[in-house]
Short mmCIF file of C-alpha atoms and ligand atoms in Angstrom, two decimals:
data_model
loop_
_atom_site.label_atom_id
_atom_site.label_comp_id
_atom_site.label_asym_id
_atom_site.label_seq_id
_atom_site.Cartn_x
_atom_site.Cartn_y
_atom_site.Cartn_z
CA MET A 23 -41.95 -7.20 25.16
CA ALA A 24 -38.66 -8.79 25.91
CA ASP A 25 -39.99 -11.95 24.11
CA ALA A 26 -40.86 -9.82 21.12
CA ARG A 27 -37.39 -8.44 21.06
CA GLN A 28 -35.99 -11.77 21.28
CA ASP A 29 -38.00 -13.06 18.24
CA THR A 30 -36.87 -10.32 16.14
CA MET A 31 -33.29 -10.84 16.91
CA HIS A 32 -33.73 -14.40 16.13
CA SER A 33 -35.49 -13.82 12.61
CA LYS A 34 -32.48 -11.55 11.62
CA ALA A 35 -30.01 -14.25 12.69
CA PRO A 36 -28.99 -16.60 9.96
CA LEU A 37 -30.79 -19.82 10.42
CA LEU A 38 -27.47 -21.72 10.52
CA GLU A 39 -24.09 -20.31 11.54
CA VAL A 40 -21.08 -22.61 11.48
CA SER A 41 -17.83 -20.74 12.81
CA GLY A 42 -14.21 -22.05 12.97
CA LEU A 43 -15.48 -25.41 13.54
CA VAL A 44 -12.77 -28.16 14.33
CA ALA A 45 -14.33 -31.63 15.04
CA GLY A 46 -13.68 -35.12 14.25
CA TYR A 47 -13.70 -38.62 16.04
CA GLY A 48 -11.47 -39.98 18.79
CA GLY A 49 -9.32 -36.99 19.12
CA ALA A 50 -8.41 -36.74 15.58
CA SER A 51 -9.62 -33.53 13.75
CA ILE A 52 -11.36 -34.02 10.41
CA LEU A 53 -12.79 -30.76 10.00
CA ASN A 54 -10.09 -27.99 10.13
CA GLY A 55 -11.94 -24.67 10.99
CA VAL A 56 -15.10 -24.75 8.79
CA SER A 57 -17.16 -21.51 8.73
CA PHE A 58 -20.21 -20.62 6.65
CA ARG A 59 -23.80 -19.30 7.14
CA LEU A 60 -27.22 -20.23 5.55
CA GLU A 61 -30.16 -17.80 5.73
CA ALA A 62 -33.49 -19.01 6.34
CA GLY A 63 -35.25 -20.18 3.19
CA GLN A 64 -32.01 -20.87 1.24
CA SER A 65 -30.43 -24.12 0.14
CA LEU A 66 -26.86 -25.06 0.21
CA ALA A 67 -25.02 -27.71 -1.96
CA LEU A 68 -22.07 -29.43 0.19
CA LEU A 69 -19.79 -30.97 -2.39
CA GLY A 70 -16.49 -32.59 -2.22
CA ARG A 71 -14.64 -35.68 -3.10
CA ASN A 72 -15.04 -39.13 -1.20
CA GLY A 73 -13.48 -38.62 2.30
CA ALA A 74 -13.60 -34.82 2.30
CA GLY A 75 -15.50 -34.55 5.41
CA LYS A 76 -19.05 -33.81 4.10
CA SER A 77 -20.83 -36.40 6.27
CA THR A 78 -18.61 -35.33 9.24
CA LEU A 79 -19.63 -31.71 8.85
CA ILE A 80 -23.44 -32.80 8.56
CA ALA A 81 -22.92 -34.85 11.85
CA SER A 82 -21.16 -32.14 13.45
CA ILE A 83 -24.27 -29.61 12.67
CA LEU A 84 -26.07 -32.53 14.41
CA GLY A 85 -23.98 -32.59 17.38
CA LEU A 86 -22.90 -36.22 16.60
CA THR A 87 -19.07 -35.66 16.39
CA GLU A 88 -16.22 -34.65 18.99
CA ARG A 89 -15.81 -30.92 18.81
CA HIS A 90 -12.50 -29.24 19.53
CA ALA A 91 -13.15 -25.79 18.59
CA GLY A 92 -15.73 -23.50 17.07
CA ARG A 93 -19.50 -22.82 17.44
CA VAL A 94 -22.69 -23.92 15.92
CA LEU A 95 -25.78 -21.32 16.00
CA LEU A 96 -29.34 -22.14 14.77
CA ALA A 97 -31.50 -19.12 14.37
CA GLY A 98 -28.99 -17.16 16.46
CA VAL A 99 -29.06 -19.64 19.29
CA ASP A 100 -25.66 -21.16 20.32
CA VAL A 101 -26.42 -24.98 20.09
CA THR A 102 -22.74 -25.88 20.54
CA ASN A 103 -23.21 -27.66 23.82
CA LEU A 104 -26.76 -29.01 23.05
CA ARG A 105 -27.35 -32.82 22.57
CA PRO A 106 -28.27 -34.09 19.13
CA ASP A 107 -32.02 -34.79 20.31
CA GLN A 108 -32.25 -31.25 21.41
CA ARG A 109 -31.04 -29.73 18.13
CA ALA A 110 -33.37 -32.04 16.33
CA THR A 111 -36.52 -30.55 18.31
CA HIS A 112 -35.06 -27.02 18.76
CA ALA A 113 -38.00 -24.51 19.10
CA VAL A 114 -36.87 -22.31 16.12
CA GLY A 115 -33.87 -24.21 14.22
CA ALA A 116 -35.03 -27.89 14.45
CA VAL A 117 -32.79 -30.08 12.24
CA GLY A 118 -34.14 -32.88 10.45
CA TRP A 119 -31.45 -35.45 9.11
CA VAL A 120 -31.65 -37.99 6.26
CA PRO A 121 -28.56 -39.83 6.73
CA GLN A 122 -26.23 -41.45 4.11
CA GLU A 123 -27.12 -44.96 5.01
CA ARG A 124 -30.80 -44.17 5.33
CA ASN A 125 -31.29 -46.08 8.67
CA ILE A 126 -35.02 -46.44 8.23
CA PHE A 127 -36.40 -48.92 10.97
CA LYS A 128 -36.46 -52.10 8.65
CA SER A 129 -38.87 -54.05 11.29
CA LEU A 130 -41.47 -51.31 11.18
CA THR A 131 -44.05 -50.55 8.67
CA VAL A 132 -43.81 -47.35 6.53
CA GLU A 133 -46.39 -45.74 8.50
CA GLU A 134 -44.88 -46.74 11.97
CA ASN A 135 -41.55 -45.27 10.73
CA LEU A 136 -43.37 -41.93 10.31
CA THR A 137 -45.26 -41.95 13.51
CA ALA A 138 -42.26 -43.31 15.63
CA ILE A 139 -40.18 -40.13 14.90
CA ALA A 140 -43.10 -37.86 15.63
CA ARG A 141 -43.38 -39.14 19.05
CA THR A 142 -39.72 -38.25 19.65
CA GLY A 143 -40.84 -34.70 20.81
CA ALA A 144 -40.98 -33.05 17.30
CA ARG A 145 -41.87 -29.55 17.24
CA PRO A 146 -45.44 -28.68 15.96
CA GLY A 147 -45.73 -27.85 12.22
CA PRO A 148 -47.20 -28.60 9.07
CA TRP A 149 -46.03 -32.21 8.41
CA THR A 150 -48.30 -35.14 9.17
CA VAL A 151 -48.44 -38.65 7.84
CA ALA A 152 -51.25 -37.51 5.31
CA ARG A 153 -49.13 -34.76 4.10
CA VAL A 154 -46.07 -36.94 3.80
CA PHE A 155 -48.16 -39.33 1.69
CA GLN A 156 -49.29 -36.44 -0.44
CA LEU A 157 -45.81 -35.70 -1.32
CA PHE A 158 -44.95 -39.47 -1.90
CA PRO A 159 -48.04 -40.97 -3.09
CA GLN A 160 -46.09 -44.36 -3.79
CA LEU A 161 -45.23 -44.64 -0.13
CA GLU A 162 -49.00 -44.45 0.65
CA GLY A 163 -49.75 -47.59 -1.09
CA ARG A 164 -47.11 -49.36 0.83
CA ARG A 165 -48.13 -47.82 4.27
CA GLY A 166 -48.40 -51.28 5.82
CA ASN A 167 -45.34 -52.81 4.31
CA LEU A 168 -42.28 -53.16 6.64
CA GLY A 169 -39.24 -51.12 5.92
CA SER A 170 -37.17 -54.13 4.79
CA GLN A 171 -39.76 -54.84 2.08
CA LEU A 172 -39.09 -51.49 0.45
CA SER A 173 -36.84 -50.77 -2.79
CA GLY A 174 -33.81 -48.62 -2.25
CA GLY A 175 -35.72 -45.63 -3.76
CA GLU A 176 -38.95 -46.10 -1.49
CA GLN A 177 -36.46 -46.37 1.59
CA GLN A 178 -34.94 -43.13 0.54
CA LEU A 179 -38.56 -41.40 0.20
CA LEU A 180 -39.31 -42.77 3.61
CA ALA A 181 -36.03 -41.48 5.12
CA ILE A 182 -36.96 -38.11 3.75
CA GLY A 183 -40.53 -38.34 5.15
CA ARG A 184 -39.35 -39.42 8.39
CA ALA A 185 -37.11 -36.34 8.59
CA LEU A 186 -40.14 -34.12 7.53
CA MET A 187 -42.01 -35.49 10.61
CA LEU A 188 -39.91 -33.55 12.86
CA ASN A 189 -41.18 -30.21 11.00
CA PRO A 190 -37.55 -29.31 10.71
CA ALA A 191 -36.48 -25.66 10.07
CA LEU A 192 -33.52 -27.13 8.24
CA LEU A 193 -33.05 -30.51 6.57
CA LEU A 194 -29.83 -32.11 6.03
CA LEU A 195 -29.77 -34.58 3.20
CA ASP A 196 -26.68 -36.86 2.78
CA GLU A 197 -26.14 -38.10 -0.79
CA PRO A 198 -30.03 -38.79 -1.15
CA LEU A 199 -29.27 -40.12 -4.57
CA GLU A 200 -26.40 -42.58 -3.73
CA GLY A 201 -26.97 -46.25 -4.92
CA LEU A 202 -30.26 -45.24 -6.82
CA ALA A 203 -31.01 -46.51 -10.54
CA PRO A 204 -31.25 -43.03 -12.62
CA LEU A 205 -35.06 -43.04 -12.89
CA ILE A 206 -35.58 -43.32 -9.18
CA ALA A 207 -32.53 -41.02 -8.64
CA ALA A 208 -34.58 -38.44 -10.83
CA GLN A 209 -37.66 -38.87 -8.90
CA VAL A 210 -36.04 -38.24 -5.47
CA LEU A 211 -34.08 -35.26 -6.81
CA ASP A 212 -37.29 -33.95 -8.17
CA VAL A 213 -38.77 -34.48 -4.54
CA VAL A 214 -35.80 -32.54 -3.00
CA ARG A 215 -36.42 -29.79 -5.59
CA LYS A 216 -40.15 -29.54 -4.57
CA LEU A 217 -39.21 -29.25 -0.86
CA ILE A 218 -36.71 -26.46 -1.75
CA LYS A 219 -38.45 -24.57 -4.21
CA ASP A 220 -42.19 -25.13 -3.52
CA GLU A 221 -42.25 -25.58 0.24
CA GLY A 222 -39.48 -23.04 0.79
CA LEU A 223 -37.61 -25.33 3.15
CA SER A 224 -34.00 -24.73 4.06
CA ALA A 225 -31.76 -27.64 3.22
CA ILE A 226 -28.29 -28.79 2.83
CA VAL A 227 -27.71 -31.24 0.04
CA VAL A 228 -24.67 -33.39 -0.04
CA GLU A 229 -24.09 -34.84 -3.42
CA GLN A 230 -21.14 -36.40 -5.54
CA HIS A 231 -23.18 -35.48 -8.60
CA ALA A 232 -22.40 -31.81 -8.44
CA ARG A 233 -24.43 -30.39 -11.57
CA LYS A 234 -27.69 -32.06 -10.33
CA VAL A 235 -27.58 -30.41 -6.99
CA LEU A 236 -26.24 -27.19 -8.12
CA GLU A 237 -29.38 -26.88 -10.40
CA ILE A 238 -31.55 -27.02 -7.45
CA THR A 239 -29.70 -25.08 -4.75
CA ASP A 240 -28.79 -21.42 -4.07
CA GLN A 241 -25.34 -21.56 -2.57
CA ALA A 242 -22.62 -24.14 -2.83
CA ILE A 243 -19.49 -25.04 -0.88
CA ILE A 244 -16.61 -27.37 -1.77
CA LEU A 245 -14.95 -29.20 1.00
CA GLU A 246 -11.23 -30.77 0.57
CA ARG A 247 -9.65 -32.68 3.47
CA GLY A 248 -11.78 -30.77 6.14
CA SER A 249 -11.45 -27.17 4.82
CA ILE A 250 -13.67 -25.06 2.66
CA VAL A 251 -11.68 -24.57 -0.50
CA HIS A 252 -14.45 -22.70 -2.64
CA ALA A 253 -17.80 -21.03 -1.78
CA ALA A 254 -20.00 -19.51 -4.43
CA SER A 255 -23.58 -19.30 -5.72
CA SER A 256 -24.74 -22.38 -7.15
CA ILE A 257 -25.33 -20.82 -10.67
CA ASP A 258 -22.00 -19.37 -10.84
CA LEU A 259 -20.26 -22.66 -9.91
CA LEU A 260 -22.50 -24.39 -12.62
CA HIS A 261 -20.84 -22.15 -14.99
CA ARG A 262 -17.35 -22.77 -14.10
CA PRO A 263 -16.68 -26.35 -14.94
CA GLU A 264 -12.90 -25.82 -14.61
CA GLU A 265 -13.64 -24.85 -10.71
CA LEU A 266 -15.59 -28.32 -10.34
CA ASP A 267 -12.86 -30.10 -12.35
CA ALA A 268 -10.22 -28.72 -10.14
CA HIS A 269 -11.67 -29.63 -6.79
CA LEU A 270 -14.12 -32.52 -7.72
CA GLY A 271 -12.15 -34.02 -10.67
CA VAL A 272 -15.34 -34.86 -12.53
CA GLY A 273 -15.86 -32.15 -14.77
CA GLY A 274 -19.06 -31.55 -12.66
CA ARG A 275 -21.03 -34.72 -13.62
P1 LIG B 472 -18.22 -39.87 1.20
O1 LIG B 472 -18.36 -38.89 -0.04
O2 LIG B 472 -17.41 -40.93 0.92
O3 LIG B 472 -19.27 -40.06 2.15
P2 LIG B 472 -17.42 -37.77 3.17
O4 LIG B 472 -16.90 -36.39 2.43
O5 LIG B 472 -18.87 -37.84 3.55
O6 LIG B 472 -17.28 -39.07 2.20
P3 LIG B 472 -16.55 -38.39 5.69
O7 LIG B 472 -17.46 -39.72 5.97
O8 LIG B 472 -17.06 -37.09 6.59
O9 LIG B 472 -16.21 -38.00 4.22
O10 LIG B 472 -15.23 -38.90 6.21
C1 LIG B 472 -14.07 -37.87 6.49
C2 LIG B 472 -12.88 -38.72 7.08
O11 LIG B 472 -13.27 -38.96 8.39
C3 LIG B 472 -12.29 -39.89 6.53
O12 LIG B 472 -11.20 -39.98 6.53
C4 LIG B 472 -13.17 -40.82 7.33
O13 LIG B 472 -12.32 -42.20 7.40
C5 LIG B 472 -13.20 -40.34 8.61
N1 LIG B 472 -14.35 -40.87 9.28
C6 LIG B 472 -15.55 -40.76 9.21
N2 LIG B 472 -16.36 -41.39 9.99
C7 LIG B 472 -15.68 -41.85 11.04
C8 LIG B 472 -15.79 -42.28 12.37
N3 LIG B 472 -17.00 -42.57 12.88
N4 LIG B 472 -14.78 -42.62 12.91
C9 LIG B 472 -13.56 -42.16 12.59
N5 LIG B 472 -13.15 -41.78 11.37
C10 LIG B 472 -14.18 -41.51 10.63
MG1 LIG B 473 -20.13 -39.16 3.32
#
């Protein structure tokens, strides 16, 4: 009975709640009091210029930065004091991460990259090697190739597949299109769109190409010097190029 009540409480809480977060590195604060919520099943575009603090916010949700103030809650559970590995395997709010540098294991095969992460204590769920290959058929043909033998686009797909093997409730993607040729970038964007729209996966997508990510997400926030300067629904922001231009200076590429 007590358990059932707790589940109800958790299901009503947002999937992610960041409140008053001040965090950074080596004593310096990069984030200056960041607060936002993400409901389960929703997706968020995290926008901002180079150095605005986007990756630092992602790292702070994962517990990889030095926290000076504020809290992070996953599905209503305060994880502020949990280690990164505990957040990655959290029973109700597990967080998967596709880092900006991808960081796939270069000396392991494609298949080993996927199974290695699953052995780190992933919570049970729908994602298996077979299901990842179903989503990324081009990786299946390369299952025996080493990470170092993959193209940039294939490495990015593998980084996404590896994060999915944790069966995350929330997926954090840090500039998934960065450095990819236009055709490959379009493929990766389509994969992210499928995960969000078809699989209903909750996600935060960091992107420099604002328009592309606004088209596939529900909500958006713009970071400037470690603070949120604009929060809106993605569709509203898409229709306000002057806002994109003011904060991102790109007319919303
Ligand atoms: P980009 O679009 O270039 O990826 P970003 O918005 O992700 O930028 P961050 O990487 O979060 O920006 O960097 C924000 C600030 O924090 C920058 O001034 C950066 O130099 C600093 N910074 C980032 N990582 C570290 C680190 N490991 N140690 C110290 N300072 C860091
Ligand atoms: Mg970054």
